[in-house]
Amino acid sequence: RTGGKGDEADGNAVKGATQARPQYRPFALVDEVSAASPADLDGLEVGDQIVHFGSITKDTFDGNLGTLARHASSNENSEIKVEVLRKGECVAVSLTPRAWEGPGLLGCHMRLI
C-alpha cells in the first residue's frame, strides 16, 4: 500500500526489520566450539546459525561444508567477516583462521541446516 496509512505501516515494517531480519537465511549451525580455539577466542558460540561466512551466503553455498573449510584455509591469518543468528539476533563475528594446538584452523564444527 502507498500513501498515508501505508507509509506508517512501512515505517513499522522497517523498524521491525532491524530487530528480526527475515532476509537472513542461515545455512549452517555451529554445534561444537573447542575451548581456547580461534573460533572460541573470536566469539563464535555453539548454537550460532551461519548467515554469511565471508562472501558465502545461503544463495552461494554449494551445500558442502568443505567449502567453508577451504574458505577458512585460503584466508589463514586473515579476518573473515561472519554474520550469525544468535538467539534471534543478528551478530557480527570476525574470525581469523589460524594454527592453534588443536585440529583445523578454527576449532569448531558445523552442520547443515
Short mmCIF file of C-alpha atoms in Angstrom, two decimals, residues 7 10 19 26 33 42-43 54 59 62 70 82 88 96 110:
data_model
loop_
_atom_site.label_atom_id
_atom_site.label_comp_id
_atom_site.label_asym_id
_atom_site.label_seq_id
_atom_site.Cartn_x
_atom_site.Cartn_y
_atom_site.Cartn_z
CA ASP A 7 3.63 4.82 4.90
CA ASP A 10 6.06 0.62 6.02
CA GLN A 19 15.14 -6.47 15.21
CA PRO A 26 21.17 -19.43 7.77
CA VAL A 33 33.40 -24.98 19.62
CA ASP A 42 36.94 -14.78 18.31
CA GLY A 43 33.43 -15.16 19.77
CA GLY A 54 32.91 -14.13 4.27
CA ASP A 59 22.40 -18.39 -2.12
CA ASP A 62 27.09 -25.29 -2.57
CA ARG A 70 38.56 -24.29 2.15
CA VAL A 82 30.91 -13.80 9.69
CA GLY A 88 17.06 -14.50 17.19
CA THR A 96 40.69 -15.24 11.94
CA MET A 110 29.26 -27.06 11.86
#
